[in-house]
XYZ file of C-alpha atoms in Angstrom:
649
model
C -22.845 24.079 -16.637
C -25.551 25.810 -14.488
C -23.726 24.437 -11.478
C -20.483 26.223 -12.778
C -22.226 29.607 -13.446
C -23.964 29.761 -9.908
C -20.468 28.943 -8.231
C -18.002 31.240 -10.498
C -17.517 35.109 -10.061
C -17.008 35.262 -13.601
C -19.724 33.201 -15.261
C -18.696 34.632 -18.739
C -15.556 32.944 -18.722
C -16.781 29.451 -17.842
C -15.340 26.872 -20.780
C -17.588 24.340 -21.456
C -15.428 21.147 -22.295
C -16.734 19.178 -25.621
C -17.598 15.947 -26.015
C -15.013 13.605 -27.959
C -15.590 12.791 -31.517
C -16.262 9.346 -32.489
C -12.807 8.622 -34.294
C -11.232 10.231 -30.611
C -13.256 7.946 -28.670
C -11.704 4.704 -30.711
C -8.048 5.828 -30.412
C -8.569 6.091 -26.633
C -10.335 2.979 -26.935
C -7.931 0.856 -28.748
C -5.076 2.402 -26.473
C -6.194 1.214 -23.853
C -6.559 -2.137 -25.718
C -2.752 -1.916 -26.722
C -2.082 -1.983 -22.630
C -4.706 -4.525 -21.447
C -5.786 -6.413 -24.595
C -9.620 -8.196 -24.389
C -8.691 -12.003 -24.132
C -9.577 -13.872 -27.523
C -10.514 -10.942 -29.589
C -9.047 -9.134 -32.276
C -9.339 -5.583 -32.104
C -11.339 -5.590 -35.618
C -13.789 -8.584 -34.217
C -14.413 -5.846 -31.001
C -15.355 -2.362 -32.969
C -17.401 -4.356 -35.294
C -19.258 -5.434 -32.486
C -20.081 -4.950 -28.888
C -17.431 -1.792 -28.349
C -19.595 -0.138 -31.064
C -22.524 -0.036 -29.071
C -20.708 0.601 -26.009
C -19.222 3.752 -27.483
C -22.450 4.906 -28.048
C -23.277 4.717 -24.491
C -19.797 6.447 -23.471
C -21.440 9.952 -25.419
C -17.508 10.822 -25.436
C -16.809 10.964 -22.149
C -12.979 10.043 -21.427
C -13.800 8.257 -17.998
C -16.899 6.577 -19.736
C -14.231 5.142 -22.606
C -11.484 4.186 -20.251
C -14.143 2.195 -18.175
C -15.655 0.524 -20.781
C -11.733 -0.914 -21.943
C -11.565 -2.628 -18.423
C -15.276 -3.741 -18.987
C -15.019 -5.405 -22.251
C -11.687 -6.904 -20.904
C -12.978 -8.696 -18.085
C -16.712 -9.156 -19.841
C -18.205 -12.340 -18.449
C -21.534 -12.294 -20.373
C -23.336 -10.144 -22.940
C -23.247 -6.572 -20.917
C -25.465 -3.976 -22.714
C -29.350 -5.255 -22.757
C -31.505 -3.119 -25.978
C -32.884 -0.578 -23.809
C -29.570 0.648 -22.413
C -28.054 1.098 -25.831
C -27.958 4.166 -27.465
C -26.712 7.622 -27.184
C -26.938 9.021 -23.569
C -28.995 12.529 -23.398
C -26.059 13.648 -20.553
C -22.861 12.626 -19.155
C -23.463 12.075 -15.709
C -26.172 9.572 -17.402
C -23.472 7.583 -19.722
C -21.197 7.267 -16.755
C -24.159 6.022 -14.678
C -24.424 3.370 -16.812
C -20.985 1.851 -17.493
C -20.427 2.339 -13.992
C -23.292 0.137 -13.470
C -22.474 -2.349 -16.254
C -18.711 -2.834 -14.823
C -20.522 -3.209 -11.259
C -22.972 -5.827 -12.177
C -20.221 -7.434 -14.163
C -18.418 -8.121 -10.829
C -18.531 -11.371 -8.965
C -20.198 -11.189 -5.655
C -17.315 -11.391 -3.701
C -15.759 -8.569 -5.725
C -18.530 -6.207 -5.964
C -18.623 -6.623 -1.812
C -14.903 -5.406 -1.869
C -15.624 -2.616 -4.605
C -18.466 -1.167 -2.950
C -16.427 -0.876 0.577
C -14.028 1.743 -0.960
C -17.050 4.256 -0.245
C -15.978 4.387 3.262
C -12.388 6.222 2.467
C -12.823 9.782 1.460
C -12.352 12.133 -1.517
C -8.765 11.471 -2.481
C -7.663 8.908 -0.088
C -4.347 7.149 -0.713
C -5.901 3.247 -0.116
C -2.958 0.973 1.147
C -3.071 -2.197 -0.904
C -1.862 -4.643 2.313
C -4.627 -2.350 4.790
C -7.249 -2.605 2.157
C -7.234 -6.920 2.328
C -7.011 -7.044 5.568
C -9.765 -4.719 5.793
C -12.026 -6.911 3.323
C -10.985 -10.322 5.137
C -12.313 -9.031 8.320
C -15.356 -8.241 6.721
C -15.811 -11.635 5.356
C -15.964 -10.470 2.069
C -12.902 -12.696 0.785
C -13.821 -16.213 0.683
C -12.292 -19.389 1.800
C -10.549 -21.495 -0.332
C -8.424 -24.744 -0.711
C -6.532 -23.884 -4.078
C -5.137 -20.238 -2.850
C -5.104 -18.477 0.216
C -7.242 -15.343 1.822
C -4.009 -13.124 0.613
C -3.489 -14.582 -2.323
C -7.771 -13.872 -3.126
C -7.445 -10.500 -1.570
C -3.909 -9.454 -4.092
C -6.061 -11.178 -6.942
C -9.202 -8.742 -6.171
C -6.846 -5.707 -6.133
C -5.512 -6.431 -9.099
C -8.795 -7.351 -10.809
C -10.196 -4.238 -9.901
C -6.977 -2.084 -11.492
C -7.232 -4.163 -14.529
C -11.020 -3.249 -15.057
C -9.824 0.655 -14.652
C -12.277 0.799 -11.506
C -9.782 2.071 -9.240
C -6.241 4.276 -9.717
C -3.164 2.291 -9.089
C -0.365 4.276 -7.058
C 3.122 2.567 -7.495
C 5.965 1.836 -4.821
C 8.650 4.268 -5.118
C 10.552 1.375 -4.099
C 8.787 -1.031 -6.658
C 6.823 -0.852 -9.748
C 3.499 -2.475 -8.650
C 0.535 -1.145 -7.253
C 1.319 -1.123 -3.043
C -1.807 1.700 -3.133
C -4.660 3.006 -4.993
C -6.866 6.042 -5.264
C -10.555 6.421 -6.543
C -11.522 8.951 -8.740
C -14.477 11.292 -7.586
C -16.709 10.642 -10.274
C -16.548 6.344 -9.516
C -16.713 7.716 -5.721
C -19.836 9.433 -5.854
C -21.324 6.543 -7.912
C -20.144 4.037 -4.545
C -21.204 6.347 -1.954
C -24.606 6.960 -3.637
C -24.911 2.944 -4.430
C -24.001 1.785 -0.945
C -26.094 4.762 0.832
C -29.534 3.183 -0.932
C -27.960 -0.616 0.253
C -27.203 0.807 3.920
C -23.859 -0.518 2.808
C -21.843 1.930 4.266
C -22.808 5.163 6.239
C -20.523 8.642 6.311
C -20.963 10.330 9.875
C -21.873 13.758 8.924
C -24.995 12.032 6.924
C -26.534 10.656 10.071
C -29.746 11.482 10.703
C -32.137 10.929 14.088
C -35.079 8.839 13.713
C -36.861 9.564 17.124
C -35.705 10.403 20.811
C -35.452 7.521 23.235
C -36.211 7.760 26.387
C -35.497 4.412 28.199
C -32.877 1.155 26.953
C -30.024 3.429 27.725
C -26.472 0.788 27.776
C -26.342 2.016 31.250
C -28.063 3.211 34.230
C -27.771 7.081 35.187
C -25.531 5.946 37.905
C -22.783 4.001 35.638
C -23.285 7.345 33.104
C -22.674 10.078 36.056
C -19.448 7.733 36.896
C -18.257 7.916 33.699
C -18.303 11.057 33.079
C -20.688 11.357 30.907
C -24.054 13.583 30.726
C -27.467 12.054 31.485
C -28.938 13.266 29.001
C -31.166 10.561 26.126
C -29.843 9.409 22.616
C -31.406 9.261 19.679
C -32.445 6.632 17.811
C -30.695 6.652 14.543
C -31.760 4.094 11.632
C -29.701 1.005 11.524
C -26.105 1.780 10.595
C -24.484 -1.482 9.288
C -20.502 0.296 8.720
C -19.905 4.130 9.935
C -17.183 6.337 8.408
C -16.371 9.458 10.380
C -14.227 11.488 8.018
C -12.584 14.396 10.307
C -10.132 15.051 7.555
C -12.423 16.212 5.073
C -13.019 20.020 5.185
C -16.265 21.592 6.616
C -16.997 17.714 8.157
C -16.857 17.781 12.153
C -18.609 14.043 12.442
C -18.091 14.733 15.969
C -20.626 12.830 17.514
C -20.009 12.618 21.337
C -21.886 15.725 21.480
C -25.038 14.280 20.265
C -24.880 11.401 22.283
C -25.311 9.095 19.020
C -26.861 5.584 20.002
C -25.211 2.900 17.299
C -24.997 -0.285 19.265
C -25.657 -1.765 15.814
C -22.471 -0.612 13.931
C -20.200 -3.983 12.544
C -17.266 -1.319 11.389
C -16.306 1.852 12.501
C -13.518 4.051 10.471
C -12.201 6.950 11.648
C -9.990 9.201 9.206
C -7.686 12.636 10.451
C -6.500 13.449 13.695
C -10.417 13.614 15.784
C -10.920 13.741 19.109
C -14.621 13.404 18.454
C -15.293 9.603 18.598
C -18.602 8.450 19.674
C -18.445 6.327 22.991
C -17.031 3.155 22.008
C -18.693 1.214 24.894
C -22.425 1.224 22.963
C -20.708 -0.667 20.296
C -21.070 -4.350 21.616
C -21.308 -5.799 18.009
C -18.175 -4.238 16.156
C -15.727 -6.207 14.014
C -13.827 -4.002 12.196
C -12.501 -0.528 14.424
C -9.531 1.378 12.582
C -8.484 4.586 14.809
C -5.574 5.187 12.545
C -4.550 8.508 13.600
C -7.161 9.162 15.999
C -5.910 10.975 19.018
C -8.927 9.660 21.230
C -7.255 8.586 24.933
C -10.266 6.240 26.048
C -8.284 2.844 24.581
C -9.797 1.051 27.730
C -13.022 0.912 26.143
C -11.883 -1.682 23.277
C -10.958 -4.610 25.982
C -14.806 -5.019 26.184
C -15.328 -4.977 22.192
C -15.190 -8.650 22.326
C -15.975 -9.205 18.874
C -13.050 -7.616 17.045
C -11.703 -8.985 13.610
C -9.449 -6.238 12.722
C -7.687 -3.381 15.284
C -6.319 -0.707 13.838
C -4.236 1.839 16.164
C -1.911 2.720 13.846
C 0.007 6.181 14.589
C -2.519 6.421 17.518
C -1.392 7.937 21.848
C -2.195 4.010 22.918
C 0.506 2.708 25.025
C 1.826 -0.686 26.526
C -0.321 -0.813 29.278
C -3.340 -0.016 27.524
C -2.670 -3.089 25.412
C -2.425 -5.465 28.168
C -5.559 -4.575 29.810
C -7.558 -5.463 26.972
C -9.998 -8.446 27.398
C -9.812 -11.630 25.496
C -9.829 -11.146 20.929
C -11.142 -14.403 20.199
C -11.865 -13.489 17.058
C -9.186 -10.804 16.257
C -7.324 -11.108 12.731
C -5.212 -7.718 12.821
C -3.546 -5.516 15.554
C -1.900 -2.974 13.740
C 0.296 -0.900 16.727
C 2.844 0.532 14.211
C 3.773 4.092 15.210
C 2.552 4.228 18.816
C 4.164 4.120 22.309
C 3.677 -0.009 22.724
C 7.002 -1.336 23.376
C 5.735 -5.336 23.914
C 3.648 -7.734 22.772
C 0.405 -8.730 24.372
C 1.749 -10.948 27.366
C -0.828 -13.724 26.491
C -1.029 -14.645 22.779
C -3.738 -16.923 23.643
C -6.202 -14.454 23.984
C -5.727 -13.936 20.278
C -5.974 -17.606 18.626
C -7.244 -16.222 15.252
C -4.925 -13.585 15.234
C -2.876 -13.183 11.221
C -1.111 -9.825 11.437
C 0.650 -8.515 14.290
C 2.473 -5.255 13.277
C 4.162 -3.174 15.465
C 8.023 -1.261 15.844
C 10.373 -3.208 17.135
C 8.638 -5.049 19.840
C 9.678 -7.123 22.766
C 7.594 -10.194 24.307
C 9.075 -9.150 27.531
C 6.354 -6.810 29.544
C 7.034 -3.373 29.793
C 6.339 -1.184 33.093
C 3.712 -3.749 34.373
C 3.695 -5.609 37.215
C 2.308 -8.907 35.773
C 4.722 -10.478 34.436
C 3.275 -13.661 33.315
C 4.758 -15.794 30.730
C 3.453 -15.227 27.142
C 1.818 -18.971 26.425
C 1.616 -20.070 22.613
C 0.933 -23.613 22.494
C -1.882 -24.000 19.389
C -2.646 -20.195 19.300
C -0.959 -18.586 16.948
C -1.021 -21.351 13.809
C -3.443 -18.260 11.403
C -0.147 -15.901 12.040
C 0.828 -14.700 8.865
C 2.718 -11.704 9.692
C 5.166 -10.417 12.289
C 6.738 -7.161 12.494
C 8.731 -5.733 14.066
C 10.042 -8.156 16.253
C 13.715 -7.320 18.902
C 15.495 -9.991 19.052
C 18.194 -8.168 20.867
C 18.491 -10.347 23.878
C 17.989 -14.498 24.293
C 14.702 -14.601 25.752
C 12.740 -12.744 23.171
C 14.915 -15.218 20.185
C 13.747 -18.032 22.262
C 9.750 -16.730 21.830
C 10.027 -15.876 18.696
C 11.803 -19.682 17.594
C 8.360 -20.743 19.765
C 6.455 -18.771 17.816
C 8.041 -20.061 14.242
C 7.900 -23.455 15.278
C 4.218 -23.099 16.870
C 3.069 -20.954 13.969
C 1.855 -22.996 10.078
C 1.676 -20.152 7.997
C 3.968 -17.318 8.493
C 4.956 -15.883 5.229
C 6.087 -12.623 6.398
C 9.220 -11.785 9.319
C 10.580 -8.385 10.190
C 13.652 -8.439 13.010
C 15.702 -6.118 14.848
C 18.882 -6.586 16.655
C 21.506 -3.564 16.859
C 24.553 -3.415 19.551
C 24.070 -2.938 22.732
C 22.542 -6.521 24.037
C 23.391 -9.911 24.430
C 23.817 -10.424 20.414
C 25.987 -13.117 20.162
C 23.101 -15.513 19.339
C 21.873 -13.243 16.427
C 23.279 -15.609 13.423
C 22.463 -18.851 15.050
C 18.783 -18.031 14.864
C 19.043 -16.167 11.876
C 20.260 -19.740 10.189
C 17.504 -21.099 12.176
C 15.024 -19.302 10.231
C 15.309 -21.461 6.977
C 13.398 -24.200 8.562
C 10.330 -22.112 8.484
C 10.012 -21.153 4.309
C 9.452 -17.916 4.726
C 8.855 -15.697 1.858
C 9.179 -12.207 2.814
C 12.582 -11.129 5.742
C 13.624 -7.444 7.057
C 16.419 -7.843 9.354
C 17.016 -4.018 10.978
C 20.698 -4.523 12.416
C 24.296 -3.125 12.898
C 25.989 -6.262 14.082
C 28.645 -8.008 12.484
C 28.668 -11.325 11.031
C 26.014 -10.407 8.416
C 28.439 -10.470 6.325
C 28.697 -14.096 5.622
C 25.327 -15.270 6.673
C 23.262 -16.807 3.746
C 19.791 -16.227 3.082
C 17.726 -19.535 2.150
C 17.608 -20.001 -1.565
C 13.250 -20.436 -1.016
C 13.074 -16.430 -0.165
C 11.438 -13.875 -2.103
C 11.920 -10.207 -0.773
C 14.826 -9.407 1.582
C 15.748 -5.969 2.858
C 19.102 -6.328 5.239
C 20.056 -2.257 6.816
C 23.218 -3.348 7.794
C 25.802 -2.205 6.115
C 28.005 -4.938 3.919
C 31.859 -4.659 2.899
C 30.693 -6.394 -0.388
C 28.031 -8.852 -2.167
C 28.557 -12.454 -0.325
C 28.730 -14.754 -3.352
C 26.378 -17.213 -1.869
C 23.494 -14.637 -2.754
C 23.641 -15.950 -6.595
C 22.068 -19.528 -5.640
C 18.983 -17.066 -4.444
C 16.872 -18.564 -6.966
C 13.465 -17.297 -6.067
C 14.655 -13.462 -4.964
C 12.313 -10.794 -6.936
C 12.895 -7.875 -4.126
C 15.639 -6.834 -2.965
C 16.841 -4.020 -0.606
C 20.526 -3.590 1.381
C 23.517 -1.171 1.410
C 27.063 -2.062 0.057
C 30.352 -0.314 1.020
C 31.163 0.717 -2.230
C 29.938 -1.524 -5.588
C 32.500 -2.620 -7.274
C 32.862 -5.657 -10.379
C 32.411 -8.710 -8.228
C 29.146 -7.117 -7.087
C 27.534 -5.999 -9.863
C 28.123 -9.586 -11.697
C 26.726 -11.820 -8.279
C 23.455 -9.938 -8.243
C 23.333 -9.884 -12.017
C 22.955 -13.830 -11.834
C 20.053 -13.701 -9.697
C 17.104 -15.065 -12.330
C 14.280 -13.604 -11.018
C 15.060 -10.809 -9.701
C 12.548 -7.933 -10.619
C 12.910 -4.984 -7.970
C 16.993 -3.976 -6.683
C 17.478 -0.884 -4.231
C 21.138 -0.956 -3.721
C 22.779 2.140 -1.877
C 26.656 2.256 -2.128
C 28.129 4.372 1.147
C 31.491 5.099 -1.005
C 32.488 5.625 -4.577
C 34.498 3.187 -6.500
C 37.682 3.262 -8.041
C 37.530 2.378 -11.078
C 33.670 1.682 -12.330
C 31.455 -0.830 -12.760
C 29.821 -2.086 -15.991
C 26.768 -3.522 -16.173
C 27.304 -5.892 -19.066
C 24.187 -7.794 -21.088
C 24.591 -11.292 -19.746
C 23.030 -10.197 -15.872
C 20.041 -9.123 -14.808
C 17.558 -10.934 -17.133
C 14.840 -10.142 -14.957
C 14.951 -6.414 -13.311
C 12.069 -4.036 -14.229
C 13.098 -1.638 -11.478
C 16.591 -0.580 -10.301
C 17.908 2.077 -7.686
C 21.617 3.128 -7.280
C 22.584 5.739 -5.021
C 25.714 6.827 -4.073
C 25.776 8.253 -0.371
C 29.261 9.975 -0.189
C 30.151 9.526 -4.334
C 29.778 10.011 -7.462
C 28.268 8.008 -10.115
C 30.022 4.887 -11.620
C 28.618 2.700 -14.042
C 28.322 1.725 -17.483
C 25.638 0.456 -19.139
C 26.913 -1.600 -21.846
C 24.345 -2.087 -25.319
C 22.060 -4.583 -23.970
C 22.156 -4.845 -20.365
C 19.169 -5.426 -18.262
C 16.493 -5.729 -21.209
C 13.665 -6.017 -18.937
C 14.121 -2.784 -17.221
C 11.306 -0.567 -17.325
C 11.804 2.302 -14.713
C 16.108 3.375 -13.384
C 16.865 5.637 -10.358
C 19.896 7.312 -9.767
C 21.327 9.445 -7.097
C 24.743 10.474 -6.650
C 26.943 13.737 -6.435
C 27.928 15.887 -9.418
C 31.543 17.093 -8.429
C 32.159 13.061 -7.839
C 31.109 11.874 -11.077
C 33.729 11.416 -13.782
C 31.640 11.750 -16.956
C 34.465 10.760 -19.562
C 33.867 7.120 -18.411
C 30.410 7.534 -19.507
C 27.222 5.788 -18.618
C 27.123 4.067 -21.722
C 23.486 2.951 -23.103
C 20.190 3.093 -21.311
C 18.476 -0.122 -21.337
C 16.422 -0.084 -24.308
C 12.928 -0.693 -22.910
C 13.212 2.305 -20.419
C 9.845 4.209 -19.921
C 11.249 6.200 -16.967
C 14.269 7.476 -15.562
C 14.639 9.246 -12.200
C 17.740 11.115 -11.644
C 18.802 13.305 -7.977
C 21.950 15.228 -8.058
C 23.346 16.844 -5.383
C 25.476 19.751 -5.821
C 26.969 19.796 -2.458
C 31.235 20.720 -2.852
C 30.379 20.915 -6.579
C 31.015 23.904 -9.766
C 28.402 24.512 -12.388
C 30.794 22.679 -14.755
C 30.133 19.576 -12.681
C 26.483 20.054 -12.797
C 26.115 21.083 -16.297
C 28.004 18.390 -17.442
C 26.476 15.321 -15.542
C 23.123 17.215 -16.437
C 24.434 16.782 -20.420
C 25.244 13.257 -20.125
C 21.983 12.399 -19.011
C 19.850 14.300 -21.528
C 21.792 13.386 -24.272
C 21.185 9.618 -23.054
C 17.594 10.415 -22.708
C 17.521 12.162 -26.369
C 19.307 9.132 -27.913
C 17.418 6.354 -26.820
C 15.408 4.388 -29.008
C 12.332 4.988 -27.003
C 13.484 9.161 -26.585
C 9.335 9.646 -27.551
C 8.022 7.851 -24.414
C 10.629 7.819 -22.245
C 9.733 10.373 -19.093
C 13.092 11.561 -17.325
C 12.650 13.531 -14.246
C 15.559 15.199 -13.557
C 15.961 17.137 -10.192
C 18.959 19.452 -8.726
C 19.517 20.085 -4.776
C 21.753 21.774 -2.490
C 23.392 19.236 0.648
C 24.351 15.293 0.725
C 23.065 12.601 -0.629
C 20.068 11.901 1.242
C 19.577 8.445 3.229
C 16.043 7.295 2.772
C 13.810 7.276 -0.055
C 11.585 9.625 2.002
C 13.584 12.085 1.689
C 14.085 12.801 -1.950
C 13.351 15.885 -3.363
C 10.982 14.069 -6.600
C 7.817 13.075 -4.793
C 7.124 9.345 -5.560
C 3.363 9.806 -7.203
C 5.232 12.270 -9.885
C 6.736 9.280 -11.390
C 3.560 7.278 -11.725
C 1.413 8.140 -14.674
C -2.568 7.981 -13.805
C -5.085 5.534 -15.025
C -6.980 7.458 -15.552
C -6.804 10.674 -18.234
């Protein structure tokens, strides 16, 4: 409160917010039980006991409470000793302690992979696939025969959302967690918790021990050459993982002015746009470097960082060349080169034998403006690949690499290909059949040839995004027995369609955008789609047609729609929302259309929304624009986190 008053220009009005009563502390309590339930407990058997005590602790602090859910949830042992029971003389004490109860409760591994969320700041939007590859280049992950490093990683994620540690952000295009966040209050508790470990250090918190005046990394010479000034570092106590955080106001972390010595630094994160990197060339022990977004030019420098696990130059000026002059990665796990200038893939593979994700935009094995042009060699090298994206397979020689590279590789799970006019395409669809051999799980094929049209997927595949454009659903998609995600673009939807994709049995996420509108409707009857928690239509050029018949798709938890209001013929209705619908997202364009047309599609959908039997918790977000239909998700008006309710309150 005193805090408050010092920073306010009118102290008089500061509010000071109550604590919750006892009886509000057990509905939020028992809510949260409704959603994640304790296993083998009966919500009686937990108030009468340990949650008692536990609410004592909280002192009514919302955060506290919701904590303390995920605590008792996951509880492997007795959590709250005597001395820490009882009612907390301040806040900032009772969430000290839950906070440190949920940590403690953690298994080693975990509490590793909790702790190294201090290193993203304030209000960070945490990628869930960047975030494990993070943590398995930092070891923390384990090995194991019964799962793999993924499989522990996507396990840890969701073990830490479960325990209400860390804010889930949803896919627009799916309904599970593909990010998170971390709320400030559980952030300052990390960042104070891994400063006292010398976990993780933030740049602008560096401080010099002593001046040192000889075992410089190079002679005055080498410095002079360089360009840089001859002037001493300073000694700066041992710094284990650095985060420079440029994007957070009032924080320069620019530390090439100050010459920082930190030849001991294992990671080294850099977040917003700096141009203030320390030299990279005193780093001789780093693992983990992620310049994402860094517009630093001296991408030389990392050929000698011989010790890389992870690479991260996402969105970054590095180029093609700058790539191939790199030294040997024996060790490297992840070269992320999505959003840059590099048009081809390191020439020589086998400089990378550990490497397990190789991202990038539509890349080409063949070299690109250099004049060695040796031949990529993969022999045993790439067997730990895992992912591979985006991959041209335009012409025959780079669909001859990439069948090396499949038939070389033991564990790819995960394929993203491009091949659009303009090449020799002709052998497109042979080695797209070719690609069943492998079992892969995961296939985005970027294309505008024809002869899509009839090629079938292998029934073993479990997401599948296709941008070409189809004249209609091939039948052969129904024996896709293990399909939960998928993403592609009809002509127009019509009857057939609607009833092939409906017989798909697990599928849980559809994204289907129709380029024209249909003649005469489609109904979405209650024998299909079994499965689906999240569907998409949009209509590009059309209006809205389909009908929801009672009982259709009784799974389906959150429906998108986006269409054009002068298009839409409302007296063939939509029908009946699927009864278990908490959310309903609905874009209408009013391009070429009358207020008529807009009030009345606007009618039908409230009235829907009113009438359903879950009217009381069902969010609609309803949202009027001006122009077309727009083409990627991207681009709609309703921001994606709007539709996501927080964890926490």
């Amino acid at each position: 409160m005193s805090v408050a008053q010092s920073c306010s220009l009118n102290p008089s009005e500061i509010i000071q917010v109550k604590a919750l009563s006892r009886v509000n502390s057990e509905k939020i309590l028992k809510g949260m039980f409704d959603v994640n339930p304790p296993s083998g407990m009966e919500s009686k058997e937990i108030f009468d006991g340990e949650a008692d005590d536990m609410l004592k602790i909280c002192g009514g602090v919302p955060l506290a409470i919701i904590i303390v859910s995920g605590l008792l949830s996951w509880k492997s042992a007795k959590l709250a000793e005597p001395k820490m029971l009882g009612k907390s003389d301040c806040r900032s004490e009772a969430m000290t302690k839950i906070l440190c109860m949920s940590y403690d409760d953690l298994s080693v591994p975990l509490q590793s992979c909790f702790l190294y969320l201090s290193v993203f700041p304030e209000g960070y939007i945490i990628k869930k696939d960047r975030l494990i590859r993070l943590w398995r280049a930092e070891g923390f992950i384990p090995g194991s025969l019964e799962e793999s490093m993924w499989a522990t990683g996507e396990r840890y994620f969701k073990e830490l959302i479960s325990r209400r540690l860390i804010q889930p952000v949803l896919g627009y295009e799916d309904d599970h967690a593909v990010s998170c966040t971390v709320h400030d209050v559980v952030l300052d508790f990390l960042a104070c918790l891994a400063s006292k470990e010398n976990f993780v250090t933030v740049g602008a918190e560096l401080k010099p021990v002593r001046p040192l005046e000889v075992a410089l990394p190079w002679s005055l010479m080498e410095r002079a050459v360089a360009g840089l000034t001859p002037e001493p570092f300073l000694c700066y106590e041992t710094v284990r993982r650095l985060s420079l955080q440029c994007c957070v106001e009032g924080r320069s972390d620019n530390l090439v002015s100050s010459n920082v010595h930190l030849c001991r630094v294992r990671s080294l994160l850099a977040f917003g746009a700096s141009n203030g990197l320390p030299d990279l060339r005193a780093f001789k022990l780093i693992r983990v470097l992620d310049l994402e977004g860094s517009k630093s030019t001296s991408y030389f420098i990392i050929g000698s960082l011989f010790l890389l696990r992870y690479l991260g130059l996402k969105g970054t000026r590095i180029r093609s060349k700058d790539i191939e002059r790199m030294g040997e990665f024996d060790h490297l796990q992840t070269l992320d080169i999505r959003r840059t200038g590099v048009q081809g893939l390191p020439i020589r593979m086998d400089r990378m034998p550990n490497l397990v994700s190789m991202l990038g935009d539509g890349l080409t094995f063949a070299p690109v403006d250099l004049e060695d042009h040796a031949i990529c060699s993969y022999d045993e090298h790439v067997q730990n690949l895992e992912e591979l994206s985006t991959i041209d397979i335009t012409d025959e020689r780079s669909r001859d690499d990439v069948a090396t590279l499949l038939f070389r590789s033991k564990k790819l799970r995960m394929l993203g290909v491009r091949a659009n006019r303009g090449g020799n395409t002709h052998g497109v669809i042979p080695f797209l059949n070719e690609l069943r051999k492998y079992n892969l799980e995961s296939l985005i094929i970027e294309s505008d040839l024809c002869g899509l049209d009839e090629w079938e997927p292998w029934p073993e595949l479990r997401r599948f995004e296709l941008t070409k454009l189809l004249p209609r659903v091939p039948e052969s998609w129904a024996s896709l027995d293990s399909l939960t995600h998928l993403d592609f673009a009809i002509r127009k939807i019509e009857a057939t369609d609607v009833l092939v994709l409906g017989e798909l049995p697990k599928l849980t996420v559809l994204n289907l955008l129709s380029w024209e509108r249909e003649g005469s409707g489609s109904i979405v009857s209650s024998v299909g789609f079994q499965s689906l928690e999240v569907a998409s239509f949009k209509w590009l050029f059309g209006g809205m047609w389909l009908h929801f018949q009672e009982g259709a798709m009784p799974k389906l938890l959150k429906l998108r729609l986006e269409f054009n209001a002068a298009e839409t013929m409302m007296e063939h209705g939509i029908g009946k929302f699927p009864c278990n619908l908490t959310q309903v997202a609905v874009s209408i364009s009013c391009q070429n259309s009358t207020q008529t047309d807009v009030q009345d599609v606007e009618r039908a959908i409230r009235d829907q929304v009113a009438t359903h039997p879950r009217s009381a918790n069902l969010s609609l977000q309803l949202t009027k624009y001006e122009g077309p239909v727009k083409m990627k998700p991207s681009d709609y008006p309703q921001s994606p986190s709007a539709l996501v309710p927080s964890t926490f309150s």
